[in-house]
PDB file of C-alpha atoms and ligand atoms in Angstrom:
ATOM      1  CA  MET A1099      19.941   5.584  -3.194  1.00  0.00           C
ATOM      2  CA  ASP A1100      19.882   7.584  -6.458  1.00  0.00           C
ATOM      3  CA  GLU A1101      18.301   4.676  -8.228  1.00  0.00           C
ATOM      4  CA  ILE A1102      15.594   4.431  -5.588  1.00  0.00           C
ATOM      5  CA  ARG A1103      14.934   8.160  -5.893  1.00  0.00           C
ATOM      6  CA  GLU A1104      14.439   7.873  -9.649  1.00  0.00           C
ATOM      7  CA  LEU A1105      12.234   4.853  -9.208  1.00  0.00           C
ATOM      8  CA  TYR A1106      10.207   6.815  -6.649  1.00  0.00           C
ATOM      9  CA  GLN A1107       9.421   9.590  -9.132  1.00  0.00           C
ATOM     10  CA  GLU A1108       8.629   7.192 -11.921  1.00  0.00           C
ATOM     11  CA  VAL A1109       6.502   4.742  -9.960  1.00  0.00           C
ATOM     12  CA  ILE A1110       4.476   7.348  -8.109  1.00  0.00           C
ATOM     13  CA  LEU A1111       3.705   9.428 -11.183  1.00  0.00           C
ATOM     14  CA  ASP A1112       2.792   6.379 -13.216  1.00  0.00           C
ATOM     15  CA  HIS A1113       0.533   4.715 -10.631  1.00  0.00           C
ATOM     16  CA  ASN A1114      -1.160   7.963  -9.714  1.00  0.00           C
ATOM     17  CA  LYS A1115      -2.105   8.509 -13.341  1.00  0.00           C
ATOM     18  CA  HIS A1116      -3.044   4.907 -14.048  1.00  0.00           C
ATOM     19  CA  PRO A1117      -3.895   3.210 -10.754  1.00  0.00           C
ATOM     20  CA  HIS A1118      -4.253  -0.570 -10.835  1.00  0.00           C
ATOM     21  CA  ASN A1119      -7.375  -2.246  -9.449  1.00  0.00           C
ATOM     22  CA  PHE A1120      -9.124   1.086  -8.948  1.00  0.00           C
ATOM     23  CA  ARG A1121     -12.698  -0.183  -8.632  1.00  0.00           C
ATOM     24  CA  SER A1122     -15.147  -1.568  -6.111  1.00  0.00           C
ATOM     25  CA  MET A1123     -15.634  -5.325  -5.691  1.00  0.00           C
ATOM     26  CA  GLU A1124     -19.039  -6.954  -5.318  1.00  0.00           C
ATOM     27  CA  ASN A1125     -17.939 -10.326  -3.960  1.00  0.00           C
ATOM     28  CA  ALA A1126     -15.318  -9.044  -1.506  1.00  0.00           C
ATOM     29  CA  ASP A1127     -14.646 -11.036   1.684  1.00  0.00           C
ATOM     30  CA  ALA A1128     -13.385  -7.983   3.528  1.00  0.00           C
ATOM     31  CA  VAL A1129     -14.178  -4.314   3.031  1.00  0.00           C
ATOM     32  CA  LEU A1130     -12.449  -1.668   5.076  1.00  0.00           C
ATOM     33  CA  GLU A1131     -12.155   2.065   4.926  1.00  0.00           C
ATOM     34  CA  GLY A1132      -8.882   3.909   5.480  1.00  0.00           C
ATOM     35  CA  PHE A1133      -8.673   7.581   6.333  1.00  0.00           C
ATOM     36  CA  ASN A1134      -5.717   9.910   6.768  1.00  0.00           C
ATOM     37  CA  PRO A1135      -7.180  13.151   8.183  1.00  0.00           C
ATOM     38  CA  LEU A1136      -3.827  14.950   7.965  1.00  0.00           C
ATOM     39  CA  CYS A1137      -3.871  14.849   4.175  1.00  0.00           C
ATOM     40  CA  GLY A1138      -7.484  13.951   3.393  1.00  0.00           C
ATOM     41  CA  ASP A1139      -6.656  10.574   1.839  1.00  0.00           C
ATOM     42  CA  HIS A1140      -9.793   8.458   2.024  1.00  0.00           C
ATOM     43  CA  TYR A1141     -10.171   5.044   0.407  1.00  0.00           C
ATOM     44  CA  THR A1142     -12.210   1.891   0.666  1.00  0.00           C
ATOM     45  CA  PHE A1143     -10.272  -1.343   0.216  1.00  0.00           C
ATOM     46  CA  TYR A1144     -11.741  -4.644  -0.941  1.00  0.00           C
ATOM     47  CA  LEU A1145     -10.110  -8.024  -0.440  1.00  0.00           C
ATOM     48  CA  ARG A1146     -11.133 -11.390  -1.773  1.00  0.00           C
ATOM     49  CA  PHE A1147      -9.571 -14.599  -0.508  1.00  0.00           C
ATOM     50  CA  GLU A1148      -9.178 -18.011  -2.049  1.00  0.00           C
ATOM     51  CA  ASP A1149      -8.211 -20.650   0.497  1.00  0.00           C
ATOM     52  CA  ASP A1150      -5.660 -18.805   2.590  1.00  0.00           C
ATOM     53  CA  ALA A1151      -4.338 -16.574  -0.171  1.00  0.00           C
ATOM     54  CA  ILE A1152      -5.322 -13.103  -1.257  1.00  0.00           C
ATOM     55  CA  ALA A1153      -6.972 -13.574  -4.634  1.00  0.00           C
ATOM     56  CA  GLU A1154      -7.784  -9.971  -5.363  1.00  0.00           C
ATOM     57  CA  VAL A1155      -7.391  -6.494  -3.910  1.00  0.00           C
ATOM     58  CA  SER A1156      -9.111  -3.397  -5.206  1.00  0.00           C
ATOM     59  CA  PHE A1157      -9.784   0.091  -3.916  1.00  0.00           C
ATOM     60  CA  GLU A1158     -11.722   3.248  -4.604  1.00  0.00           C
ATOM     61  CA  GLY A1159     -11.738   6.711  -3.159  1.00  0.00           C
ATOM     62  CA  SER A1160      -9.508   9.726  -3.395  1.00  0.00           C
ATOM     63  CA  GLY A1161      -6.333  11.180  -2.024  1.00  0.00           C
ATOM     64  CA  CYS A1162      -2.914  12.505  -2.908  1.00  0.00           C
ATOM     65  CA  ALA A1163      -0.549  11.005  -5.477  1.00  0.00           C
ATOM     66  CA  ILE A1164       1.503   9.124  -2.895  1.00  0.00           C
ATOM     67  CA  SER A1165      -1.466   7.452  -1.212  1.00  0.00           C
ATOM     68  CA  LYS A1166      -3.029   6.510  -4.527  1.00  0.00           C
ATOM     69  CA  ALA A1167       0.223   5.135  -5.948  1.00  0.00           C
ATOM     70  CA  SER A1168       0.827   3.212  -2.737  1.00  0.00           C
ATOM     71  CA  ALA A1169      -2.671   1.696  -2.839  1.00  0.00           C
ATOM     72  CA  SER A1170      -2.261   0.833  -6.515  1.00  0.00           C
ATOM     73  CA  ILE A1171       1.069  -0.926  -6.070  1.00  0.00           C
ATOM     74  CA  MET A1172      -0.109  -2.682  -2.927  1.00  0.00           C
ATOM     75  CA  SER A1173      -3.171  -4.032  -4.734  1.00  0.00           C
ATOM     76  CA  ALA A1174      -0.956  -5.457  -7.477  1.00  0.00           C
ATOM     77  CA  VAL A1175       1.762  -6.831  -5.192  1.00  0.00           C
ATOM     78  CA  LEU A1176      -0.608  -8.629  -2.807  1.00  0.00           C
ATOM     79  CA  GLN A1177      -2.439 -10.603  -5.461  1.00  0.00           C
ATOM     80  CA  GLY A1178      -1.756 -14.288  -4.862  1.00  0.00           C
ATOM     81  CA  LYS A1179       0.129 -13.720  -1.605  1.00  0.00           C
ATOM     82  CA  SER A1180      -0.663 -15.664   1.552  1.00  0.00           C
ATOM     83  CA  ARG A1181      -1.736 -13.810   4.681  1.00  0.00           C
ATOM     84  CA  GLU A1182       1.702 -14.499   6.162  1.00  0.00           C
ATOM     85  CA  GLU A1183       3.462 -13.066   3.111  1.00  0.00           C
ATOM     86  CA  ALA A1184       1.210 -10.006   3.268  1.00  0.00           C
ATOM     87  CA  ASP A1185       2.182  -9.504   6.910  1.00  0.00           C
ATOM     88  CA  VAL A1186       5.880  -9.745   6.034  1.00  0.00           C
ATOM     89  CA  LEU A1187       5.465  -7.169   3.262  1.00  0.00           C
ATOM     90  CA  PHE A1188       3.513  -4.922   5.646  1.00  0.00           C
ATOM     91  CA  GLU A1189       6.431  -4.965   8.103  1.00  0.00           C
ATOM     92  CA  LEU A1190       8.972  -4.376   5.342  1.00  0.00           C
ATOM     93  CA  PHE A1191       7.026  -1.563   3.729  1.00  0.00           C
ATOM     94  CA  THR A1192       6.291   0.313   6.937  1.00  0.00           C
ATOM     95  CA  GLY A1193       9.937  -0.265   7.931  1.00  0.00           C
ATOM     96  CA  ILE A1194      11.403   1.359   4.828  1.00  0.00           C
ATOM     97  CA  VAL A1195       9.055   4.347   4.651  1.00  0.00           C
ATOM     98  CA  THR A1196       9.705   5.191   8.291  1.00  0.00           C
ATOM     99  CA  GLY A1197      13.455   4.762   7.741  1.00  0.00           C
ATOM    100  CA  LYS A1198      13.742   1.900  10.234  1.00  0.00           C
ATOM    101  CA  LEU A1199      14.811  -0.620   7.612  1.00  0.00           C
ATOM    102  CA  ASP A1200      17.400  -0.180   4.887  1.00  0.00           C
ATOM    103  CA  PRO A1201      15.666  -0.829   1.538  1.00  0.00           C
ATOM    104  CA  VAL A1202      18.947  -1.882  -0.071  1.00  0.00           C
ATOM    105  CA  GLU A1203      19.090  -4.915   2.228  1.00  0.00           C
ATOM    106  CA  HIS A1204      15.591  -6.041   1.205  1.00  0.00           C
ATOM    107  CA  LEU A1205      15.491  -5.140  -2.477  1.00  0.00           C
ATOM    108  CA  GLU A1206      14.651  -8.615  -3.656  1.00  0.00           C
ATOM    109  CA  LYS A1207      11.559  -8.968  -1.487  1.00  0.00           C
ATOM    110  CA  LEU A1208      10.502  -5.357  -1.959  1.00  0.00           C
ATOM    111  CA  GLY A1209      10.622  -5.172  -5.744  1.00  0.00           C
ATOM    112  CA  LYS A1210       8.755  -2.049  -6.837  1.00  0.00           C
ATOM    113  CA  LEU A1211       7.831  -1.282  -3.254  1.00  0.00           C
ATOM    114  CA  ALA A1212      11.441  -0.154  -2.759  1.00  0.00           C
ATOM    115  CA  ALA A1213      10.472   3.033  -4.587  1.00  0.00           C
ATOM    116  CA  PHE A1214       8.641   4.156  -1.464  1.00  0.00           C
ATOM    117  CA  ALA A1215      11.850   4.303   0.539  1.00  0.00           C
ATOM    118  CA  GLY A1216      12.033   7.852  -0.856  1.00  0.00           C
ATOM    119  CA  VAL A1217       9.075   8.756   1.360  1.00  0.00           C
ATOM    120  CA  ALA A1218      11.297   8.442   4.446  1.00  0.00           C
ATOM    121  CA  GLU A1219      12.787  11.796   3.412  1.00  0.00           C
ATOM    122  CA  PHE A1220       9.379  13.452   3.692  1.00  0.00           C
ATOM    123  CA  PRO A1221       7.992  12.654   7.157  1.00  0.00           C
ATOM    124  CA  VAL A1222       4.632  14.349   6.520  1.00  0.00           C
ATOM    125  CA  ARG A1223       3.988  11.932   3.650  1.00  0.00           C
ATOM    126  CA  VAL A1224       4.707   8.742   5.579  1.00  0.00           C
ATOM    127  CA  LYS A1225       1.066   8.376   6.610  1.00  0.00           C
ATOM    128  CA  CYS A1226      -0.052   8.806   3.002  1.00  0.00           C
ATOM    129  CA  ALA A1227       2.165   5.906   1.930  1.00  0.00           C
ATOM    130  CA  THR A1228       1.315   3.622   4.839  1.00  0.00           C
ATOM    131  CA  LEU A1229      -2.469   4.224   4.924  1.00  0.00           C
ATOM    132  CA  PRO A1230      -3.286   1.495   2.364  1.00  0.00           C
ATOM    133  CA  TRP A1231      -1.033  -0.970   4.175  1.00  0.00           C
ATOM    134  CA  HIS A1232      -2.457  -0.231   7.614  1.00  0.00           C
ATOM    135  CA  THR A1233      -5.960  -0.648   6.209  1.00  0.00           C
ATOM    136  CA  MET A1234      -5.110  -3.925   4.484  1.00  0.00           C
ATOM    137  CA  HIS A1235      -3.402  -5.160   7.660  1.00  0.00           C
ATOM    138  CA  GLY A1236      -6.525  -4.276   9.656  1.00  0.00           C
ATOM    139  CA  ALA A1237      -8.719  -6.137   7.165  1.00  0.00           C
ATOM    140  CA  LEU A1238      -6.495  -9.226   7.309  1.00  0.00           C
ATOM    141  CA  HIS A1239      -6.649  -9.257  11.076  1.00  0.00           C
ATOM    142  CA  GLY A1240     -10.378  -8.935  11.383  1.00  0.00           C
ATOM    143  CA  SER A1241     -10.818  -5.236  12.022  1.00  0.00           C
ATOM    144  CA  ASP A1242     -14.252  -4.083  10.906  1.00  0.00           C
ATOM    145  CA  SER A1243     -14.057  -0.440  11.871  1.00  0.00           C
ATOM    146  CA  GLN A1244     -12.493   2.370   9.858  1.00  0.00           C
ATOM    147  CA  ILE A1245      -8.700   2.553  10.013  1.00  0.00           C
ATOM    148  CA  SER A1246      -7.433   6.048  10.695  1.00  0.00           C
ATOM    149  CA  THR A1247      -3.836   7.227  10.801  1.00  0.00           C
ATOM    150  CA  GLU A1248      -4.705   9.510  13.730  1.00  0.00           C
TER     151      GLU A1248
HETATM  152 ZN1  LIG B1413      -1.771  11.981   1.275  1.00  0.00          ZN
END
């Protein structure tokens, strides 16, 4: 777990400073807002599909380092994934940050996402890390109202 802890620090600091895909998208197929009132994290997510795959994910808004890093990594990881693959990653990610799944058993599929296993040690931050994923999941499954963690 020491390696995951180091990765956690590194990945979160880096993506918070230089978030990937941090912009709006004019030709998005799905636009959904995510809000975590506990922390004040508030983002809009944009998804564009090609056939049945996610061609592009971007986001804008503001929030804490963990939520922003999570949104940044999610936007990069989901590019080119099918809806089914995105659902699998959603289950894996929410599983490791809530401590229900052991990240070590899923390292290959998780890749950089494994860094967020560190969040399981800080229960108040779990909603910050999962907000982007819950919003994306809502967008994939046709939700058109704001996703809130509360
Ligand atoms: Zn937060």
